[in-house]
CSV table of C-alpha atoms in Angstrom, one decimal:
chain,number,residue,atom,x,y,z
N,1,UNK,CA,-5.2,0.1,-3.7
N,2,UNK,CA,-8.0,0.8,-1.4
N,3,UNK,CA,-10.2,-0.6,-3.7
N,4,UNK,CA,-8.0,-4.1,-3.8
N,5,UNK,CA,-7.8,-4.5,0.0
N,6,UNK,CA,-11.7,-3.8,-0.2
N,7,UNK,CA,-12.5,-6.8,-2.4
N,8,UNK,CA,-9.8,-8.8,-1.1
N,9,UNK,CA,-10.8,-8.4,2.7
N,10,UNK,CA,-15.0,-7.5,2.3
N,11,UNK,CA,-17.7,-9.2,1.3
N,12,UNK,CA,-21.5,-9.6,2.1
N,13,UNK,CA,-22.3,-9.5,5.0
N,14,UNK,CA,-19.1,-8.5,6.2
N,15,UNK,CA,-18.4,-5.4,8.5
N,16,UNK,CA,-15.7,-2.5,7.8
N,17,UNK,CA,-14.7,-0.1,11.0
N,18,UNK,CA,-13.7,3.7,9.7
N,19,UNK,CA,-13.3,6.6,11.6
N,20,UNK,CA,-15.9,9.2,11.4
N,21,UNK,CA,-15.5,11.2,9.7
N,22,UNK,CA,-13.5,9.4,7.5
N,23,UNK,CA,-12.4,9.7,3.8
N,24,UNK,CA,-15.1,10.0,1.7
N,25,UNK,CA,-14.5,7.8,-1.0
N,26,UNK,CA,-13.1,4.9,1.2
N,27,UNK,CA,-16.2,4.7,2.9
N,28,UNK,CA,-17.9,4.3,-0.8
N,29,UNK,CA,-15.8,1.8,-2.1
N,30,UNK,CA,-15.9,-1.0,1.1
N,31,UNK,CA,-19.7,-0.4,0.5
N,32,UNK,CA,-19.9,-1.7,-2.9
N,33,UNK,CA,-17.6,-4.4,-1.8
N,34,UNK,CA,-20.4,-5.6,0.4
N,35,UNK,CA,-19.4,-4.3,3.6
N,36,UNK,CA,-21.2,-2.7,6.7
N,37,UNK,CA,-19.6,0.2,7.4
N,38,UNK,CA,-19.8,1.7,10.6
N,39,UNK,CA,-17.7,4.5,11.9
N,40,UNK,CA,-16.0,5.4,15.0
N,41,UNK,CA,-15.7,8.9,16.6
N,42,UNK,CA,-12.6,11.0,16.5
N,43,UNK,CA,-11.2,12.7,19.4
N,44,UNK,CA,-9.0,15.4,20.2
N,45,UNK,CA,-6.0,12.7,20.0
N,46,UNK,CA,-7.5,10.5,17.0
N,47,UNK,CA,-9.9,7.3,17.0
N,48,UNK,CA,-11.9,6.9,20.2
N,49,UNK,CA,-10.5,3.5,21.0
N,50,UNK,CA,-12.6,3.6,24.0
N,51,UNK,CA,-15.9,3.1,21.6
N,52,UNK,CA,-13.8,0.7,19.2
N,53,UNK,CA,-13.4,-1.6,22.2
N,54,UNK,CA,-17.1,-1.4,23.4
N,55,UNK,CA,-18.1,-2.4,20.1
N,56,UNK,CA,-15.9,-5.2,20.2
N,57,UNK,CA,-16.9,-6.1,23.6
N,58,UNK,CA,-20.7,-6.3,22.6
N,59,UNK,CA,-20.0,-8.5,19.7
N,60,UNK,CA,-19.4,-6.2,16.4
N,61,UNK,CA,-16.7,-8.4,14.8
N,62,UNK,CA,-15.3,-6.1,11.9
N,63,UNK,CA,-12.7,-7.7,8.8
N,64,UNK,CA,-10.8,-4.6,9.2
N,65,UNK,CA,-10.2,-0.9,10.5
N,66,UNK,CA,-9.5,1.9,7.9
N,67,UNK,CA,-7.7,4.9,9.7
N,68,UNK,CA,-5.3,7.2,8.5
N,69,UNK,CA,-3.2,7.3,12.0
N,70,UNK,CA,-1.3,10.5,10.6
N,71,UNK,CA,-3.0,14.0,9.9
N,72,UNK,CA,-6.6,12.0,9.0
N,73,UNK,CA,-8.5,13.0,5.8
N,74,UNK,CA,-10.5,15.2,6.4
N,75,UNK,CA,-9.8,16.5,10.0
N,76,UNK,CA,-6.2,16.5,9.9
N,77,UNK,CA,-6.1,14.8,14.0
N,78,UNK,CA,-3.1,12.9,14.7
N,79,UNK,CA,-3.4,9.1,16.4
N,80,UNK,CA,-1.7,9.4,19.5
N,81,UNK,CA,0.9,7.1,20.8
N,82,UNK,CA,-0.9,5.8,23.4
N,83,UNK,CA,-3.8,4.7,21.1
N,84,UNK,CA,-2.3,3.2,18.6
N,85,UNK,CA,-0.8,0.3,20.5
N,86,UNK,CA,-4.1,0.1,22.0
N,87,UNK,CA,-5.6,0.0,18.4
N,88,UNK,CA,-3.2,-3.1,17.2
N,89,UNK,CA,-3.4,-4.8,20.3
N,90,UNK,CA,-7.4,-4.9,19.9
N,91,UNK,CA,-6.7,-6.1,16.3
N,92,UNK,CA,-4.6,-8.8,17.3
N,93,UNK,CA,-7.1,-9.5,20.4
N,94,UNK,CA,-10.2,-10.3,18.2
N,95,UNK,CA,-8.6,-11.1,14.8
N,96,UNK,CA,-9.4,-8.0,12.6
N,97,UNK,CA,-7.0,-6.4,9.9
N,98,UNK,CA,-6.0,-2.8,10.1
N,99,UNK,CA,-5.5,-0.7,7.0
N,100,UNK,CA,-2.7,1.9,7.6
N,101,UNK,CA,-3.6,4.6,5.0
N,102,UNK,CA,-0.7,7.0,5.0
N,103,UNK,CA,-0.3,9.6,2.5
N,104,UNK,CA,0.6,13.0,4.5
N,105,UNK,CA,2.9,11.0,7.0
N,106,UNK,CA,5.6,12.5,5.8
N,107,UNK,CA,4.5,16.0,5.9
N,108,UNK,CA,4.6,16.7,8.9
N,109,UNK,CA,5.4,20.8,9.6
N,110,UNK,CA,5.5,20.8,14.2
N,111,UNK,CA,6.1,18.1,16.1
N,112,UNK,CA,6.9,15.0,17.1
N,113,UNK,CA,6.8,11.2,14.2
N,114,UNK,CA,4.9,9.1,15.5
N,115,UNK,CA,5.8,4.9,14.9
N,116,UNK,CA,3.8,3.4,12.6
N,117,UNK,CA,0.6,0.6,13.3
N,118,UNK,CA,2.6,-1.3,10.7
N,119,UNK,CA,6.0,-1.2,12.8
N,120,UNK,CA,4.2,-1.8,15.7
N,121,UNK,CA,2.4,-4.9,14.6
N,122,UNK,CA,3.6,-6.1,11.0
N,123,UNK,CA,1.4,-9.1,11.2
N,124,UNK,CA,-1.8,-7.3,11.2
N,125,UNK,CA,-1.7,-4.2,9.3
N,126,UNK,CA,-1.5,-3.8,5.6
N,127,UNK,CA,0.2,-0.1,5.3
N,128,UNK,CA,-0.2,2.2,2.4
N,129,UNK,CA,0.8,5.1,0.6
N,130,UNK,CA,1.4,7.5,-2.4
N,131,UNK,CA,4.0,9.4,-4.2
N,132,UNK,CA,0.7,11.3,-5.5
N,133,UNK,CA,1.0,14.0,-2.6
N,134,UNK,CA,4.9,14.2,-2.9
N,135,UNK,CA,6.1,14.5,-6.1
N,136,UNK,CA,2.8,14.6,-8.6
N,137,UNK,CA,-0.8,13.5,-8.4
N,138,UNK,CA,-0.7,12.7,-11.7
N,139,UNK,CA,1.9,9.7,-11.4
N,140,UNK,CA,-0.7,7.4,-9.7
N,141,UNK,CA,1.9,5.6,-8.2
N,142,UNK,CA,1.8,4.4,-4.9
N,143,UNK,CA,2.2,0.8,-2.8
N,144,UNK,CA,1.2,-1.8,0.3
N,145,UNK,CA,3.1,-3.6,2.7
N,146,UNK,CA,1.4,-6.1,4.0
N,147,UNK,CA,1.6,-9.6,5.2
N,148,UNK,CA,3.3,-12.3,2.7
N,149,UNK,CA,-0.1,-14.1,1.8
N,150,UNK,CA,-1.8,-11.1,1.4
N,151,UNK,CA,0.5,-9.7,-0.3
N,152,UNK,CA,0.2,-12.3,-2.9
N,153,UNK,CA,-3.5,-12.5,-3.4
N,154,UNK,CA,-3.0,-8.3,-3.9
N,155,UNK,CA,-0.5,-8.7,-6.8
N,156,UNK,CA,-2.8,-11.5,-8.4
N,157,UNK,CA,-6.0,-9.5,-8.2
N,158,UNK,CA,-3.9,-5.9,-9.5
N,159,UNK,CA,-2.5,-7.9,-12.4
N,160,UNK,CA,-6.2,-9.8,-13.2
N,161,UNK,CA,-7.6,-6.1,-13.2
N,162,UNK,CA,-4.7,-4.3,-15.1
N,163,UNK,CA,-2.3,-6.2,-16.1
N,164,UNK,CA,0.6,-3.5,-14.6
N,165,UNK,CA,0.6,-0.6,-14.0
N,166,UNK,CA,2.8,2.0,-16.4
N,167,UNK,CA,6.5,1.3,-16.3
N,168,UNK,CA,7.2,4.8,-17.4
N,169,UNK,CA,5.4,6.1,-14.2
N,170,UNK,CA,7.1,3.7,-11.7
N,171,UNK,CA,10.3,4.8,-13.4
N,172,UNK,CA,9.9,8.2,-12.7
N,173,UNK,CA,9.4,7.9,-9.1
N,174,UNK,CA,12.2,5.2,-9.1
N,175,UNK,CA,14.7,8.3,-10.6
N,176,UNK,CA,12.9,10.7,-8.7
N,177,UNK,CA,14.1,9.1,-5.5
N,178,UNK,CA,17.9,7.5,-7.2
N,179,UNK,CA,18.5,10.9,-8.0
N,180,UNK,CA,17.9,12.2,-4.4
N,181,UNK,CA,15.5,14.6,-5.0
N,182,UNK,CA,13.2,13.3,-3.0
N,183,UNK,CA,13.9,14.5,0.5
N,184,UNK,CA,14.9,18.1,-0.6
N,185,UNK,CA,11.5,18.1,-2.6
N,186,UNK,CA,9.6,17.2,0.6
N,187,UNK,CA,11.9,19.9,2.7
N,188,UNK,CA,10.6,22.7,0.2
N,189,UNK,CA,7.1,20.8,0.5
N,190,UNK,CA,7.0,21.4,4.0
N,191,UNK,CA,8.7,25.4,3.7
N,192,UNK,CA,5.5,26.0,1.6
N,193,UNK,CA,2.6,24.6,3.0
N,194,UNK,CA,3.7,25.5,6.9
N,195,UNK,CA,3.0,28.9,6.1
N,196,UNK,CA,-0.4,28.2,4.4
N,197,UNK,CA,-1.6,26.3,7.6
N,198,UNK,CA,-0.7,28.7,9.6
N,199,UNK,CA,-2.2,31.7,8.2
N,200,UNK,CA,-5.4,29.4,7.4
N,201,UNK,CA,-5.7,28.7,11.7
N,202,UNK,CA,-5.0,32.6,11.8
N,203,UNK,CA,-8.2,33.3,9.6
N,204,UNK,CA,-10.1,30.9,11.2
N,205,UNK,CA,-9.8,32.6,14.4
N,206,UNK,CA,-10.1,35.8,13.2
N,207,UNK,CA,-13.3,35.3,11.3
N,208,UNK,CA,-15.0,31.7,12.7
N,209,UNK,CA,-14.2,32.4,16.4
N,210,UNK,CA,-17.5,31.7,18.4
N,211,UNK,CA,-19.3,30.5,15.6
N,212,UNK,CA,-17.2,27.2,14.7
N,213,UNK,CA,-14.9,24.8,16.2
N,214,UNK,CA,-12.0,23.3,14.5
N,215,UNK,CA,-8.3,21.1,14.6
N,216,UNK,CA,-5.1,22.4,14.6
N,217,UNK,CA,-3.0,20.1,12.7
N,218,UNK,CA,0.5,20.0,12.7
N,219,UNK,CA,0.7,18.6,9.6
N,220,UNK,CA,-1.1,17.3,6.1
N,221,UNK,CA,-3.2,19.0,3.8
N,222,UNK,CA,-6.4,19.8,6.1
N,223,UNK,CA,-8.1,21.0,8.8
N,224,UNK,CA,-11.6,19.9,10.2
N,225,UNK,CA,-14.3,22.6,10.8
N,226,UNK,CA,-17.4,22.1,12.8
N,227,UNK,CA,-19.7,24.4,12.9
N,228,UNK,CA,-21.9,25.2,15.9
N,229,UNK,CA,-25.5,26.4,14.7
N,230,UNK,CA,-27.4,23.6,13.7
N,231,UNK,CA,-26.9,24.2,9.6
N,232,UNK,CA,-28.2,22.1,7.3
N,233,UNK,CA,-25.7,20.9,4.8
N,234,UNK,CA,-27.7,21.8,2.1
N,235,UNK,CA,-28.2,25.1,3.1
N,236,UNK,CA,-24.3,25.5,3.3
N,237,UNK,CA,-23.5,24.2,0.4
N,238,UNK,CA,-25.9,26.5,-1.7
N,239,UNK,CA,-25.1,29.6,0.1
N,240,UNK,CA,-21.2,29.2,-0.3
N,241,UNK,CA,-21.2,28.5,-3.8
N,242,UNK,CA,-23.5,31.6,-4.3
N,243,UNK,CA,-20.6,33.2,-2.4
N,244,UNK,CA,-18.4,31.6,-4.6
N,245,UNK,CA,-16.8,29.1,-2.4
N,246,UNK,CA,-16.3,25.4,-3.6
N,247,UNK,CA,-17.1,23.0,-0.2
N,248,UNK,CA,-17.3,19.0,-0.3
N,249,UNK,CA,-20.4,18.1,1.6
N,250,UNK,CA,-19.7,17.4,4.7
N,251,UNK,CA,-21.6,14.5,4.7
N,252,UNK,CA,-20.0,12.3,2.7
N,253,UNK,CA,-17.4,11.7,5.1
N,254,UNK,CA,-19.9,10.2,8.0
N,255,UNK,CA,-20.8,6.3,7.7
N,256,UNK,CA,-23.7,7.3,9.6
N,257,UNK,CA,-24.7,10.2,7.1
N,258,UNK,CA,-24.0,13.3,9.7
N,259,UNK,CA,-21.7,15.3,9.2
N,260,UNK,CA,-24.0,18.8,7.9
N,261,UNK,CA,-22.3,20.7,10.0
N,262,UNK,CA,-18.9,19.8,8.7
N,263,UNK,CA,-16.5,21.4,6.7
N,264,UNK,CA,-13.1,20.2,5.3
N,265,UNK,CA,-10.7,22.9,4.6
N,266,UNK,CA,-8.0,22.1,2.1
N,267,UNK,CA,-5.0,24.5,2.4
N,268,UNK,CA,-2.1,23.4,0.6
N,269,UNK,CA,-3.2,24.4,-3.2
N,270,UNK,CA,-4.0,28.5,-1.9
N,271,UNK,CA,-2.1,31.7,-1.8
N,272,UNK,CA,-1.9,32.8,1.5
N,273,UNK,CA,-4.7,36.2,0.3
N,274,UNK,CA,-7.1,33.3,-0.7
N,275,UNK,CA,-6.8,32.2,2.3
N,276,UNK,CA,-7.5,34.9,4.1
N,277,UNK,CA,-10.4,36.1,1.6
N,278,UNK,CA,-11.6,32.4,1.4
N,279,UNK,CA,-12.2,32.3,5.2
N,280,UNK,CA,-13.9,35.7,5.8
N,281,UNK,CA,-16.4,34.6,2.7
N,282,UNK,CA,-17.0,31.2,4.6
N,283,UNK,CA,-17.1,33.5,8.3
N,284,UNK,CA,-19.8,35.6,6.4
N,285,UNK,CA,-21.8,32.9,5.0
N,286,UNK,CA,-21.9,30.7,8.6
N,287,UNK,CA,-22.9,33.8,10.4
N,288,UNK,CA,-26.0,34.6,7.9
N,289,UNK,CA,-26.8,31.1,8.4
N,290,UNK,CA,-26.6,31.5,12.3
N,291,UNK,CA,-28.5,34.6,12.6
């Protein structure tokens, strides 16, 4: 899907706003459709709007903003209220599309939903999702909502690439959800990964404290680490897998190629001892590295 909106909405020339850091392979794909791709800073409270509307200001005229407005990929930062009506207000100010990734929305284990860009301004967001971190990853079913012309030129260009996607896979979800599983599937979702989040924050401060910083989400698969000695990415990389630790470069998720001293922690697929044992092998390795 990101890949359609990509090709429908980018070409040469063209320029694509992300967050940084932002999900890897989004940032690949509106490259190869020909796009500039320039990222934003997060903040504490999600996308510094603050920068987006200097950029603006000074000329930068994007197609369209990629966010993920609830628990991002890969720092898990939630887009505040406040900044997203700023966010689709700026969109409809100077014209650009926003694309409303939102995969995690709906596990959300503390706090308060937030509205969605696409409820708040249906004419300039193309929203979409997955039942891949729901019900199975393997389904590889998953939608957009989006404006009626888009919409159309989306269908055309799925069908030219695939035909359709499989009928027995849409049908599943379609019983999943007739069936009224759904909602107790995401309640036992939610009873298992809370826990895992909350023991992997425990950890962190237990065996990072001084020598990284990092998000607290209240909800999604991740949390964001930055570290605070200035370690080169390859260095990291090498010495965690010697630790046995598997780590995603950090880099990949920076438009601007930064990003070594990032780490994205996954916590949803771990016990809550791997946790635990995963973190004081990643607290060892970043404090050889600092020393």
């Amino acid at each position: 899907m990101q890949d359609f909106c990509a090709r429908l909405l980018c070409g040469p020339d063209s320029i694509a706003f992300v967050e940084q850091p932002s999900y890897d392979r989004t940032v690949t794909v509106l490259r190869r459709a020909g796009a500039e791709v320039v990222g934003i800073p997060l903040e504490a409270d999600g996308l510094d709007v603050d920068r987006l509307e200097k950029l603006l200001k000074d000329g930068k005229r994007p197609v369209l903003l990629y966010l993920v407005a609830d628990f991002q990929n890969p720092s898990g930062i939630v887009l505040s209220a406040e900044k997203r009506l700023r966010v689709v207000a700026l969109a409809r100010q100077y014209g650009f599309w926003i694309i409303e990734d939102a995969p995690y929305r709906r596990l959300r284990y503390r706090g308060k939903e937030l509205p969605t860009l696409l409820s708040l301004a249906p004419d300039r967001v193309l929203f979409m999702s997955s039942y891949s971190k729901l019900i199975s990853p393997g389904l590889r079913v998953g939608y957009v909502v989006s404006p009626p012309a888009l919409s159309a030129e989306l269908a055309k260009m799925a069908e030219d690439t695939y035909i359709n996607p499989s009928y027995f896979n849409q049908a599943i979800v379609y019983e999943f959800i007739q069936r009224q599983w759904l909602e107790p599937h995401i309640a036992q979702l939610k009873a298992l990964y809370h826990p895992r989040l909350d023991a992997m924050l425990s950890a962190l401060e237990h065996h990072l404290s001084g020598l990284a910083t990092w998000t607290r989400p209240e909800g999604g698969f991740f949390v964001g680490v930055t570290l605070e000695a200035p370690v080169a990415a390859d260095d990291l990389l090498s010495e965690a897998r010697a630790a046995n630790l598997v780590l995603t470069d950090g880099r990949g998720f920076f438009a601007n190629g930064d990003g070594d001293r990032f780490v994205r922690l996954p916590f949803c697929a771990l016990t809550l001892s791997e946790i635990e044992e995963g973190i004081a092998r990643l607290g060892a390795v970043v404090r050889g590295l600092s020393e």
